[in-house]
PDB file of C-alpha atoms in Angstrom:
ATOM      1  CA  MET A   1      79.622 128.645  84.814  1.00 89.00           C
ATOM      2  CA  ALA A   2      81.178 125.251  85.617  1.00 95.00           C
ATOM      3  CA  ARG A   3      82.856 124.211  88.890  1.00 95.00           C
ATOM      4  CA  VAL A   4      85.554 121.452  89.210  1.00 96.00           C
ATOM      5  CA  ARG A   5      86.001 119.537  92.390  1.00 95.00           C
ATOM      6  CA  ARG A   6      87.825 116.577  93.629  1.00 94.00           C
ATOM      7  CA  TYR A   7      85.503 113.493  93.774  1.00 94.00           C
ATOM      8  CA  CYS A   8      83.517 114.030  96.895  1.00 92.00           C
ATOM      9  CA  GLY A   9      85.825 116.913  98.143  1.00 93.00           C
ATOM     10  CA  ASN A  10      86.194 120.643  97.724  1.00 94.00           C
ATOM     11  CA  TYR A  11      85.792 122.734  94.725  1.00 95.00           C
ATOM     12  CA  LEU A  12      89.171 123.480  92.950  1.00 95.00           C
ATOM     13  CA  TYR A  13      88.241 125.652  89.956  1.00 95.00           C
ATOM     14  CA  ASP A  14      85.593 127.909  88.558  1.00 94.00           C
ATOM     15  CA  ILE A  15      85.581 128.084  84.757  1.00 94.00           C
ATOM     16  CA  GLU A  16      83.688 130.805  82.868  1.00 90.00           C
ATOM     17  CA  GLY A  17      84.250 132.553  79.654  1.00 86.00           C
ATOM     18  CA  GLY A  18      87.559 131.076  78.898  1.00 90.00           C
ATOM     19  CA  ARG A  19      89.001 131.772  82.098  1.00 93.00           C
ATOM     20  CA  ILE A  20      89.819 129.364  84.781  1.00 95.00           C
ATOM     21  CA  ARG A  21      90.541 130.364  88.298  1.00 94.00           C
ATOM     22  CA  GLU A  22      90.749 129.026  91.778  1.00 93.00           C
ATOM     23  CA  TYR A  23      87.398 128.435  93.693  1.00 92.00           C
ATOM     24  CA  CYS A  24      86.377 131.774  94.801  1.00 89.00           C
ATOM     25  CA  GLY A  25      89.797 133.159  94.212  1.00 92.00           C
ATOM     26  CA  ASN A  26      92.293 134.532  91.635  1.00 94.00           C
ATOM     27  CA  TYR A  27      92.222 133.792  87.943  1.00 95.00           C
ATOM     28  CA  LEU A  28      95.073 131.091  87.097  1.00 95.00           C
ATOM     29  CA  TYR A  29      94.599 130.481  83.267  1.00 96.00           C
ATOM     30  CA  GLU A  30      92.986 131.621  80.394  1.00 95.00           C
ATOM     31  CA  ILE A  31      92.044 130.161  77.058  1.00 94.00           C
ATOM     32  CA  ASN A  32      93.115 132.484  74.106  1.00 92.00           C
ATOM     33  CA  GLY A  33      91.851 130.831  70.744  1.00 90.00           C
ATOM     34  CA  ASP A  34      93.189 127.289  70.847  1.00 93.00           C
ATOM     35  CA  LYS A  35      95.960 128.160  73.400  1.00 95.00           C
ATOM     36  CA  VAL A  36      95.850 127.909  77.056  1.00 96.00           C
ATOM     37  CA  ARG A  37      98.196 130.227  79.318  1.00 95.00           C
ATOM     38  CA  ARG A  38      98.918 131.423  82.700  1.00 94.00           C
ATOM     39  CA  TYR A  39      96.386 134.391  83.371  1.00 93.00           C
ATOM     40  CA  CYS A  40      98.273 137.430  81.939  1.00 91.00           C
ATOM     41  CA  GLY A  41     101.334 135.224  81.744  1.00 93.00           C
ATOM     42  CA  ASN A  42     103.117 132.640  79.192  1.00 95.00           C
ATOM     43  CA  TYR A  43     101.409 130.282  76.870  1.00 97.00           C
ATOM     44  CA  LEU A  44     101.517 126.738  78.327  1.00 96.00           C
ATOM     45  CA  TYR A  45      99.539 124.375  75.949  1.00 97.00           C
ATOM     46  CA  GLU A  46      98.101 124.352  72.528  1.00 96.00           C
ATOM     47  CA  ILE A  47      94.837 122.540  71.832  1.00 96.00           C
ATOM     48  CA  CYS A  48      94.883 120.663  68.294  1.00 95.00           C
ATOM     49  CA  GLY A  49      91.557 119.220  67.940  1.00 93.00           C
ATOM     50  CA  ASP A  50      91.478 116.086  70.485  1.00 94.00           C
ATOM     51  CA  ARG A  51      95.390 116.509  71.285  1.00 96.00           C
ATOM     52  CA  ILE A  52      97.170 118.731  73.768  1.00 97.00           C
ATOM     53  CA  ARG A  53     100.807 119.801  73.238  1.00 96.00           C
ATOM     54  CA  ALA A  54     103.185 121.979  75.037  1.00 96.00           C
ATOM     55  CA  TYR A  55     103.326 125.348  73.508  1.00 95.00           C
ATOM     56  CA  CYS A  56     105.537 125.082  70.390  1.00 93.00           C
ATOM     57  CA  GLY A  57     106.518 121.656  71.642  1.00 94.00           C
ATOM     58  CA  ASN A  58     105.623 118.001  71.578  1.00 96.00           C
ATOM     59  CA  TYR A  59     102.297 116.488  72.039  1.00 96.00           C
ATOM     60  CA  LEU A  60     101.484 115.540  75.650  1.00 96.00           C
ATOM     61  CA  LEU A  61      97.905 114.140  75.685  1.00 97.00           C
ATOM     62  CA  GLU A  62      95.082 113.034  73.340  1.00 96.00           C
ATOM     63  CA  VAL A  63      91.515 112.441  74.132  1.00 95.00           C
ATOM     64  CA  ASN A  64      90.073 109.360  72.188  1.00 93.00           C
ATOM     65  CA  GLY A  65      86.345 109.286  72.717  1.00 91.00           C
ATOM     66  CA  ASN A  66      85.855 109.406  76.478  1.00 94.00           C
ATOM     67  CA  LYS A  67      89.532 108.347  77.208  1.00 96.00           C
ATOM     68  CA  ILE A  68      92.643 110.399  78.146  1.00 97.00           C
ATOM     69  CA  ARG A  69      96.026 108.957  77.345  1.00 96.00           C
ATOM     70  CA  ARG A  70      99.493 110.114  77.062  1.00 95.00           C
ATOM     71  CA  TYR A  71     100.392 110.893  73.468  1.00 93.00           C
ATOM     72  CA  CYS A  72     101.333 107.398  71.772  1.00 91.00           C
ATOM     73  CA  GLY A  73     101.031 106.095  75.432  1.00 93.00           C
ATOM     74  CA  ASN A  74      99.084 104.545  78.030  1.00 94.00           C
ATOM     75  CA  TYR A  75      95.502 105.500  78.972  1.00 96.00           C
ATOM     76  CA  ILE A  76      95.721 107.522  82.140  1.00 96.00           C
ATOM     77  CA  ALA A  77      92.277 108.845  82.742  1.00 97.00           C
ATOM     78  CA  GLU A  78      88.546 108.480  81.189  1.00 96.00           C
ATOM     79  CA  ILE A  79      85.240 110.628  81.289  1.00 95.00           C
ATOM     80  CA  VAL A  80      82.376 109.132  82.756  1.00 95.00           C
ATOM     81  CA  GLY A  81      79.339 111.433  82.518  1.00 93.00           C
ATOM     82  CA  ASN A  82      80.307 114.510  84.419  1.00 94.00           C
ATOM     83  CA  ARG A  83      83.063 112.799  86.221  1.00 95.00           C
ATOM     84  CA  ILE A  84      86.802 112.038  85.523  1.00 96.00           C
ATOM     85  CA  ARG A  85      88.421 108.951  86.683  1.00 96.00           C
ATOM     86  CA  GLU A  86      91.713 106.966  86.690  1.00 94.00           C
ATOM     87  CA  TYR A  87      91.705 104.591  83.773  1.00 94.00           C
ATOM     88  CA  CYS A  88      89.804 101.621  85.209  1.00 91.00           C
ATOM     89  CA  GLY A  89      90.330 103.305  88.687  1.00 93.00           C
ATOM     90  CA  ASN A  90      88.718 105.617  91.326  1.00 95.00           C
ATOM     91  CA  TYR A  91      86.947 108.761  90.537  1.00 96.00           C
ATOM     92  CA  LEU A  92      89.411 111.871  90.834  1.00 96.00           C
ATOM     93  CA  TYR A  93      87.185 115.049  89.783  1.00 97.00           C
ATOM     94  CA  GLU A  94      83.701 115.975  89.179  1.00 96.00           C
ATOM     95  CA  ILE A  95      82.238 118.765  86.981  1.00 96.00           C
ATOM     96  CA  ASP A  96      79.248 120.601  88.130  1.00 95.00           C
ATOM     97  CA  GLY A  97      77.974 122.818  85.057  1.00 93.00           C
ATOM     98  CA  PRO A  98      78.347 122.801  81.311  1.00 93.00           C
ATOM     99  CA  LEU A  99      81.581 122.948  79.689  1.00 92.00           C
ATOM    100  CA  SER A 100      82.462 123.580  76.075  1.00 91.00           C
ATOM    101  CA  HIS A 101      84.811 121.317  74.250  1.00 91.00           C
ATOM    102  CA  MET A 102      87.774 124.015  74.386  1.00 92.00           C
ATOM    103  CA  ASP A 103      87.071 124.570  78.268  1.00 93.00           C
ATOM    104  CA  LEU A 104      87.382 120.626  78.781  1.00 93.00           C
ATOM    105  CA  MET A 105      90.360 120.208  76.808  1.00 94.00           C
ATOM    106  CA  ALA A 106      91.965 123.080  78.772  1.00 94.00           C
ATOM    107  CA  LEU A 107      91.012 121.533  81.816  1.00 95.00           C
ATOM    108  CA  ILE A 108      92.457 118.193  80.960  1.00 95.00           C
ATOM    109  CA  ALA A 109      95.713 119.888  80.132  1.00 95.00           C
ATOM    110  CA  ILE A 110      95.853 121.484  83.442  1.00 95.00           C
ATOM    111  CA  LEU A 111      95.090 118.415  85.286  1.00 94.00           C
ATOM    112  CA  PHE A 112      97.132 115.688  83.472  1.00 94.00           C
ATOM    113  CA  ALA A 113      99.936 117.370  81.486  1.00 89.00           C
TER     114      ALA A 113
END
C-alpha cells in the first residue's frame, strides 16, 4: 500500500490494489484496466501509456521522463524520487510506499487534470 500526502503535511490518499481512497476514509477512485473512474461511478480518465486523456475526450496531460506537462503545453510538475513538485518550484506531494506505473499515472490524473 502507498500513501500520498502533502509535502510535510497530512496524508491525503491511500492507494492499494487499483483503488484510491481518502486517508482512513472512503474509496474515491478505482483503476479499471487503463481507465480511472469515481468509485462505483463514471469513468473520468483514460491512461494511454504516458498520456492521460479525459474519458472519450481530448488528451490532458503527458509524462515525459520525470516531468509532467499539459498536453502539448508547459511543464507543470516533476517527479523527484518519491516526491512531486511544481516544475522548478516547491515540493507539493510525497509518496510513501511503492506504486505501479498505472497507479502513478492515475494519481497524476487525479492531482493535476
